[in-house]
XYZ file of N, CA, C and O in Angstrom:
588
model
N -1.611 121.327 133.651
C -2.757 121.785 134.408
C -3.893 122.213 133.482
O -5.038 121.931 133.763
N -3.545 122.874 132.356
C -4.581 123.298 131.421
C -5.298 122.099 130.810
O -6.499 122.139 130.599
N -4.559 121.014 130.539
C -5.177 119.827 129.967
C -6.166 119.234 130.961
O -7.281 118.876 130.616
N -5.780 119.152 132.237
C -6.685 118.624 133.264
C -7.919 119.500 133.414
O -9.026 119.000 133.525
N -7.746 120.800 133.413
C -8.877 121.715 133.545
C -9.815 121.567 132.351
O -11.027 121.517 132.512
N -9.254 121.482 131.159
C -10.063 121.306 129.953
C -10.814 119.991 129.970
O -11.992 119.927 129.632
N -10.141 118.921 130.378
C -10.792 117.616 130.451
C -11.891 117.624 131.508
O -12.964 117.061 131.308
N -11.645 118.294 132.626
C -12.650 118.390 133.683
C -13.866 119.171 133.183
O -15.005 118.771 133.412
N -13.623 120.258 132.462
C -14.720 121.056 131.919
C -15.536 120.235 130.922
O -16.758 120.264 130.943
N -14.855 119.460 130.067
C -15.537 118.612 129.108
C -16.383 117.566 129.836
O -17.525 117.316 129.459
N -15.845 116.987 130.897
C -16.587 116.008 131.675
C -17.810 116.640 132.324
O -18.892 116.059 132.319
N -17.684 117.843 132.854
C -18.819 118.536 133.462
C -19.892 118.810 132.413
O -21.079 118.594 132.656
N -19.501 119.246 131.226
C -20.457 119.484 130.147
C -21.148 118.180 129.777
O -22.368 118.127 129.616
N -20.390 117.090 129.687
C -20.937 115.791 129.337
C -21.922 115.308 130.402
O -23.032 114.902 130.097
N -21.544 115.368 131.668
C -22.408 114.918 132.760
C -23.665 115.774 132.833
O -24.768 115.261 133.010
N -23.527 117.064 132.666
C -24.685 117.953 132.686
C -25.646 117.607 131.560
O -26.855 117.553 131.752
N -25.111 117.338 130.395
C -25.953 116.990 129.257
C -26.658 115.663 129.497
O -27.847 115.528 129.233
N -25.938 114.675 130.025
C -26.525 113.368 130.283
C -27.617 113.465 131.334
O -28.669 112.860 131.220
N -27.382 114.249 132.378
C -28.343 114.306 133.478
C -29.465 115.314 133.235
O -30.298 115.518 134.093
N -29.513 115.906 132.065
C -30.524 116.922 131.794
C -31.916 116.337 131.568
O -32.873 117.069 131.433
N -32.012 115.004 131.532
C -33.317 114.384 131.381
C -33.686 114.077 129.943
O -34.738 113.512 129.677
N -32.849 114.419 129.000
C -33.155 114.123 127.603
C -33.001 112.630 127.351
O -32.127 111.986 127.901
N -33.880 112.091 126.524
C -33.786 110.685 126.155
C -32.759 110.542 125.047
O -32.604 111.408 124.215
N -32.078 109.428 125.074
C -31.134 109.136 124.009
C -31.902 108.977 122.698
O -33.080 108.624 122.705
N -31.250 109.232 121.610
C -31.861 109.008 120.310
C -31.734 107.549 119.907
O -32.168 107.159 118.846
N -31.149 106.755 120.780
C -31.003 105.333 120.528
C -32.361 104.656 120.611
O -33.272 105.155 121.266
N -32.481 103.518 119.939
C -33.743 102.812 119.984
C -33.537 101.314 119.875
O -32.483 100.849 119.464
N -34.582 100.578 120.254
C -34.560 99.125 120.204
C -35.767 98.668 119.401
O -36.884 99.134 119.633
N -35.534 97.762 118.464
C -36.637 97.195 117.696
C -36.576 95.671 117.791
O -35.493 95.086 117.791
N -37.749 95.065 117.898
C -37.843 93.610 117.918
C -38.090 93.154 116.492
O -38.998 93.645 115.816
N -37.268 92.234 116.022
C -37.430 91.724 114.663
C -38.670 90.838 114.603
O -38.915 90.031 115.505
N -39.446 90.994 113.560
C -40.647 90.180 113.374
C -40.238 88.730 113.151
O -39.328 88.442 112.373
N -40.903 87.849 113.872
C -40.652 86.426 113.693
C -41.890 85.655 114.132
O -42.652 86.100 114.989
N -42.091 84.501 113.526
C -43.246 83.666 113.869
C -42.866 82.746 115.024
O -41.786 82.151 115.006
N -43.735 82.631 116.030
C -43.434 81.710 117.128
C -43.615 80.264 116.680
O -44.330 79.993 115.709
N -42.975 79.332 117.386
C -43.217 77.921 117.072
C -44.706 77.596 117.258
O -45.397 78.249 118.044
N -45.235 76.605 116.559
C -46.652 76.248 116.682
C -47.040 75.992 118.149
O -46.317 75.335 118.885
N -48.177 76.554 118.562
C -48.676 76.357 119.916
C -47.959 77.169 120.978
O -48.134 76.944 122.170
N -47.138 78.117 120.556
C -46.332 78.904 121.490
C -46.494 80.389 121.184
O -46.679 80.773 120.038
N -46.439 81.205 122.233
C -46.387 82.657 122.030
C -44.963 83.118 122.281
O -44.208 82.468 123.005
N -44.605 84.237 121.693
C -43.276 84.808 121.920
C -43.243 85.576 123.243
O -44.285 86.032 123.721
N -42.057 85.734 123.833
C -41.950 86.626 124.996
C -42.358 88.043 124.596
O -42.152 88.461 123.458
N -42.954 88.768 125.547
C -43.424 90.136 125.293
C -42.787 91.059 126.325
O -42.828 90.761 127.525
N -42.206 92.173 125.903
C -41.617 93.096 126.878
C -42.666 93.602 127.876
O -43.786 93.925 127.489
N -42.290 93.651 129.158
C -43.176 94.186 130.194
C -43.362 95.680 129.985
O -44.460 96.211 130.117
N -42.283 96.375 129.669
C -42.321 97.792 129.321
C -41.595 97.937 127.982
O -40.790 97.075 127.622
N -41.863 99.009 127.250
C -41.156 99.174 125.974
C -39.638 99.122 126.165
O -39.106 99.697 127.114
N -38.982 98.404 125.280
C -37.524 98.305 125.348
C -36.928 99.628 124.908
O -37.358 100.199 123.905
N -35.964 100.104 125.643
C -35.375 101.384 125.303
C -33.958 101.510 125.803
O -33.439 100.634 126.495
N -33.358 102.600 125.424
C -31.998 102.941 125.829
C -32.050 104.329 126.435
O -32.420 105.289 125.760
N -31.713 104.438 127.703
C -31.617 105.738 128.360
C -30.214 106.307 128.152
O -29.270 105.557 127.873
N -30.084 107.610 128.311
C -28.768 108.235 128.149
C -27.712 107.574 129.031
O -26.579 107.380 128.617
N -28.080 107.221 130.240
C -27.124 106.613 131.163
C -26.685 105.216 130.765
O -25.712 104.694 131.307
N -27.383 104.591 129.818
C -27.023 103.251 129.347
C -25.907 103.290 128.306
O -25.283 102.271 128.027
N -25.688 104.448 127.710
C -24.715 104.568 126.616
C -23.315 104.314 127.167
O -22.908 104.943 128.144
N -22.548 103.394 126.590
C -21.178 103.162 127.063
C -20.368 104.467 126.996
O -20.317 105.116 125.947
N -19.786 104.861 128.117
C -19.148 106.176 128.224
C -18.027 106.365 127.202
O -17.903 107.440 126.617
N -17.231 105.337 126.967
C -16.145 105.480 125.974
C -16.713 105.715 124.581
O -16.176 106.499 123.802
N -17.799 105.042 124.271
C -18.435 105.232 122.969
C -19.079 106.602 122.867
O -19.078 107.222 121.809
N -19.631 107.074 123.979
C -20.240 108.404 123.993
C -19.178 109.475 123.754
O -19.356 110.381 122.942
N -18.055 109.347 124.453
C -16.971 110.322 124.290
C -16.382 110.292 122.879
O -15.951 111.317 122.362
N -16.376 109.108 122.269
C -15.840 108.976 120.907
C -16.900 109.281 119.850
O -16.617 109.235 118.664
N -18.143 109.580 120.312
C -19.258 109.852 119.416
C -19.547 108.672 118.493
O -19.917 108.833 117.332
N -19.375 107.441 119.031
C -19.644 106.227 118.273
C -21.140 106.002 118.153
O -21.903 106.306 119.074
N -21.550 105.444 117.041
C -22.939 105.041 116.852
C -22.935 103.765 116.022
O -21.934 103.430 115.388
N -24.046 103.055 116.044
C -24.141 101.820 115.270
C -25.295 100.975 115.743
O -25.943 101.276 116.747
N -25.544 99.897 115.009
C -26.629 98.979 115.337
C -26.066 97.603 115.645
O -25.238 97.077 114.905
N -26.536 97.034 116.758
C -26.144 95.704 117.204
C -27.375 94.803 117.117
O -28.437 95.161 117.631
N -27.249 93.653 116.470
C -28.332 92.671 116.439
C -28.032 91.611 117.495
O -26.920 91.074 117.554
N -29.032 91.352 118.353
C -28.877 90.380 119.436
C -29.911 89.273 119.318
O -31.042 89.511 118.900
N -29.523 88.076 119.730
C -30.451 86.978 119.932
C -30.568 86.812 121.440
O -29.563 86.595 122.125
N -31.781 86.961 121.972
C -32.001 86.890 123.413
C -32.665 85.575 123.784
O -33.612 85.146 123.126
N -32.192 84.956 124.872
C -32.851 83.802 125.456
C -33.502 84.281 126.744
O -32.832 84.836 127.625
N -34.807 84.104 126.844
C -35.591 84.606 127.968
C -36.135 83.412 128.741
O -36.755 82.514 128.152
N -35.895 83.396 130.063
C -36.317 82.258 130.878
C -37.792 82.334 131.254
O -38.508 83.256 130.854
N -38.252 81.378 132.046
C -39.669 81.301 132.419
C -40.082 82.411 133.375
O -41.271 82.612 133.603
N -39.113 83.137 133.944
C -39.408 84.285 134.805
C -39.417 85.593 134.019
O -39.690 86.650 134.578
N -39.061 85.531 132.725
C -39.051 86.722 131.884
C -37.735 87.477 131.874
O -37.653 88.585 131.350
N -36.698 86.871 132.452
C -35.378 87.514 132.468
C -34.541 87.065 131.273
O -34.630 85.906 130.844
N -33.722 87.992 130.787
C -32.784 87.645 129.716
C -31.618 86.909 130.373
O -30.886 87.477 131.183
N -31.470 85.636 130.058
C -30.397 84.842 130.656
C -29.206 84.689 129.717
O -28.117 84.313 130.146
N -29.417 85.000 128.451
C -28.326 84.914 127.482
C -28.602 85.905 126.369
O -29.731 85.996 125.873
N -27.603 86.643 126.001
C -27.711 87.594 124.894
C -26.489 87.398 124.003
O -25.358 87.580 124.454
N -26.730 87.006 122.778
C -25.654 86.739 121.822
C -25.673 87.798 120.731
O -26.714 88.077 120.138
N -24.504 88.386 120.469
C -24.382 89.330 119.363
C -24.365 88.534 118.069
O -23.493 87.693 117.863
N -25.352 88.786 117.202
C -25.390 88.076 115.920
C -24.956 88.980 114.765
O -24.660 88.498 113.684
N -24.932 90.296 115.019
C -24.374 91.242 114.046
C -23.791 92.402 114.824
O -24.492 93.091 115.565
N -22.516 92.613 114.667
C -21.798 93.646 115.406
C -22.044 95.034 114.825
O -22.275 95.187 113.626
N -21.947 96.020 115.699
C -22.024 97.418 115.270
C -20.698 97.871 114.681
O -20.616 98.932 114.081
N -19.661 97.079 114.920
C -18.314 97.481 114.527
C -17.577 98.164 115.671
O -16.399 98.460 115.564
N -18.276 98.430 116.762
C -17.694 99.066 117.948
C -17.886 98.128 119.139
O -19.013 97.953 119.618
N -16.812 97.488 119.627
C -16.942 96.515 120.719
C -17.655 97.051 121.962
O -18.419 96.320 122.587
N -17.445 98.320 122.303
C -18.113 98.880 123.489
C -19.629 98.950 123.296
O -20.389 98.729 124.242
N -20.079 99.266 122.101
C -21.516 99.306 121.828
C -22.108 97.898 121.860
O -23.210 97.686 122.388
N -21.376 96.930 121.300
C -21.847 95.544 121.313
C -21.999 95.047 122.748
O -23.042 94.494 123.118
N -20.967 95.248 123.561
C -21.013 94.808 124.956
C -22.078 95.581 125.736
O -22.768 95.015 126.575
N -22.229 96.855 125.446
C -23.252 97.659 126.103
C -24.654 97.138 125.823
O -25.515 97.126 126.705
N -24.903 96.695 124.594
C -26.213 96.150 124.235
C -26.483 94.849 124.990
O -27.588 94.634 125.499
N -25.471 94.005 125.091
C -25.618 92.742 125.828
C -25.927 93.031 127.295
O -26.855 92.458 127.876
N -25.169 93.945 127.909
C -25.388 94.281 129.323
C -26.758 94.913 129.543
O -27.437 94.617 130.516
N -27.162 95.787 128.646
C -28.473 96.431 128.744
C -29.582 95.378 128.751
O -30.482 95.414 129.594
N -29.511 94.433 127.826
C -30.532 93.386 127.732
C -30.575 92.544 129.010
O -31.651 92.283 129.553
N -29.420 92.149 129.492
C -29.368 91.278 130.673
C -29.741 91.999 131.965
O -30.382 91.421 132.836
N -29.339 93.244 132.093
C -29.513 93.967 133.358
C -30.846 94.698 133.494
O -31.334 94.880 134.598
N -31.441 95.142 132.390
C -32.581 96.052 132.500
C -33.885 95.564 131.894
O -34.942 96.046 132.267
N -33.843 94.671 130.944
C -35.066 94.306 130.253
C -35.769 93.148 130.936
O -35.142 92.183 131.379
N -37.098 93.229 130.994
C -37.922 92.179 131.581
C -39.084 91.888 130.633
O -39.656 92.809 130.036
N -39.417 90.613 130.511
C -40.439 90.166 129.566
C -41.508 89.321 130.264
O -41.243 88.730 131.311
N -42.665 89.259 129.653
C -43.612 88.204 129.995
C -43.091 86.997 129.229
O -42.840 87.091 128.016
N -42.916 85.870 129.910
C -42.298 84.732 129.215
C -43.166 84.184 128.083
O -44.373 84.435 128.026
N -42.521 83.431 127.232
C -43.256 82.718 126.188
C -44.207 81.734 126.867
O -43.959 81.292 127.988
N -45.295 81.419 126.194
C -46.286 80.482 126.732
C -46.438 79.317 125.751
O -46.589 79.520 124.543
N -46.390 78.115 126.306
C -46.637 76.908 125.503
C -47.620 76.041 126.275
O -47.372 75.710 127.438
N -48.709 75.707 125.636
C -49.761 74.896 126.264
C -50.220 75.497 127.590
O -50.450 74.787 128.566
N -50.286 76.833 127.653
C -50.775 77.513 128.845
C -49.753 77.696 129.960
O -50.071 78.258 131.003
N -48.539 77.246 129.752
C -47.503 77.348 130.783
C -46.324 78.185 130.309
O -45.949 78.126 129.129
N -45.705 78.928 131.246
C -44.506 79.683 130.871
C -43.399 78.738 130.409
O -43.229 77.650 130.963
N -42.696 79.186 129.392
C -41.569 78.414 128.881
C -40.493 79.388 128.432
O -40.751 80.585 128.265
N -39.285 78.907 128.274
C -38.232 79.794 127.770
C -38.505 80.088 126.302
O -39.176 79.317 125.611
N -38.029 81.215 125.856
C -38.234 81.621 124.471
C -37.107 82.515 124.017
O -36.247 82.910 124.810
N -37.112 82.836 122.755
C -36.055 83.706 122.231
C -36.652 84.786 121.339
O -37.741 84.632 120.788
N -35.918 85.878 121.259
C -36.269 87.008 120.404
C -35.008 87.546 119.761
O -33.924 87.469 120.348
N -35.169 88.110 118.604
C -34.073 88.845 117.968
C -34.418 90.325 118.055
O -35.536 90.728 117.733
N -33.456 91.125 118.507
C -33.661 92.566 118.635
C -32.477 93.311 118.022
O -31.370 92.788 117.961
N -32.759 94.511 117.568
C -31.714 95.417 117.094
C -31.636 96.577 118.069
O -32.655 97.192 118.391
N -30.437 96.870 118.527
C -30.197 98.029 119.384
C -29.415 99.031 118.546
O -28.295 98.760 118.134
N -30.040 100.172 118.280
C -29.390 101.218 117.494
C -28.941 102.306 118.450
O -29.758 102.943 119.111
N -27.637 102.461 118.541
C -27.028 103.463 119.426
C -26.789 104.743 118.647
O -26.126 104.736 117.603
N -27.349 105.842 119.140
C -27.100 107.178 118.588
C -26.997 108.136 119.760
O -27.941 108.249 120.542
N -25.884 108.847 119.889
C -25.781 109.811 120.992
C -26.883 110.866 120.877
O -27.290 111.227 119.776
N -27.355 111.345 122.017
C -28.403 112.365 121.996
C -27.822 113.746 121.736
O -28.552 114.708 121.616
N -26.531 113.835 121.670
C -25.854 115.089 121.345
C -24.542 114.734 120.673
O -24.126 113.594 120.684
N -23.911 115.712 120.076
C -22.596 115.508 119.478
C -21.624 116.468 120.133
O -21.959 117.629 120.383
N -20.436 115.961 120.408
C -19.410 116.840 120.935
C -18.999 117.788 119.823
O -18.494 117.370 118.792
N -19.283 119.025 119.989
C -19.002 120.011 118.951
C -17.510 120.303 118.883
O -16.839 120.365 119.906
N -17.011 120.443 117.682
C -15.600 120.780 117.510
C -15.266 122.074 118.225
O -14.153 122.262 118.689
N -16.235 122.986 118.344
C -15.956 124.258 118.999
C -15.570 124.052 120.459
O -14.758 124.782 120.994
N -16.156 123.027 121.124
C -15.767 122.775 122.510
C -14.296 122.387 122.571
O -13.564 122.817 123.436
N -13.881 121.556 121.645
C -12.486 121.128 121.622
C -11.559 122.311 121.319
O -10.473 122.400 121.847
N -12.014 123.215 120.441
C -11.182 124.363 120.096
C -11.108 125.355 121.252
O -10.100 126.020 121.455
N -12.217 125.501 121.986
C -12.282 126.501 123.047
C -11.616 126.069 124.341
O -11.382 126.890 125.221
N -11.339 124.789 124.496
C -10.747 124.298 125.742
C -9.252 124.060 125.497
O -8.885 123.189 124.705
N -8.409 124.791 126.192
C -6.965 124.613 126.019
C -6.565 123.175 126.300
O -7.046 122.557 127.241
N -5.706 122.653 125.475
C -5.217 121.296 125.652
C -6.051 120.238 124.963
O -5.634 119.103 124.863
N -7.235 120.592 124.469
C -8.084 119.625 123.775
C -8.135 119.867 122.276
O -8.742 119.104 121.541
N -7.530 120.938 121.825
C -7.539 121.250 120.391
C -6.864 120.122 119.634
O -5.849 119.590 120.060
N -7.463 119.731 118.515
C -6.906 118.628 117.722
C -5.796 119.108 116.819
O -5.817 120.128 116.257
């Protein structure tokens, strides 16, 4: 019972912290690249970012961090239709989280060729950093969670 109570308390602290409105310290950067001749690159409709709620929960609980490099294929509607991991963070949950984030949340103005929308690609880095760290004191203070 003490282990369940401690785990529940940890979950409440985690959910409260996530829902407090703080932005994740994670960030997304677009790698500089030259477009093909006569073509423009896709442009994000809004700045690409990572919200606290986007952080894979298992990685958040494990305090995992890392950078994932993705190659994105963007269709003529500006949606990410394919996201390939080209450099892993070393944490499968973070890699998969970056792919899902790109496909589910990001929208672009499509690439333009000869005045018409066309599919295009971009390389981006998603750097995952938790906006807080689980303090060892929480683990020590909660019965059943002490290491």
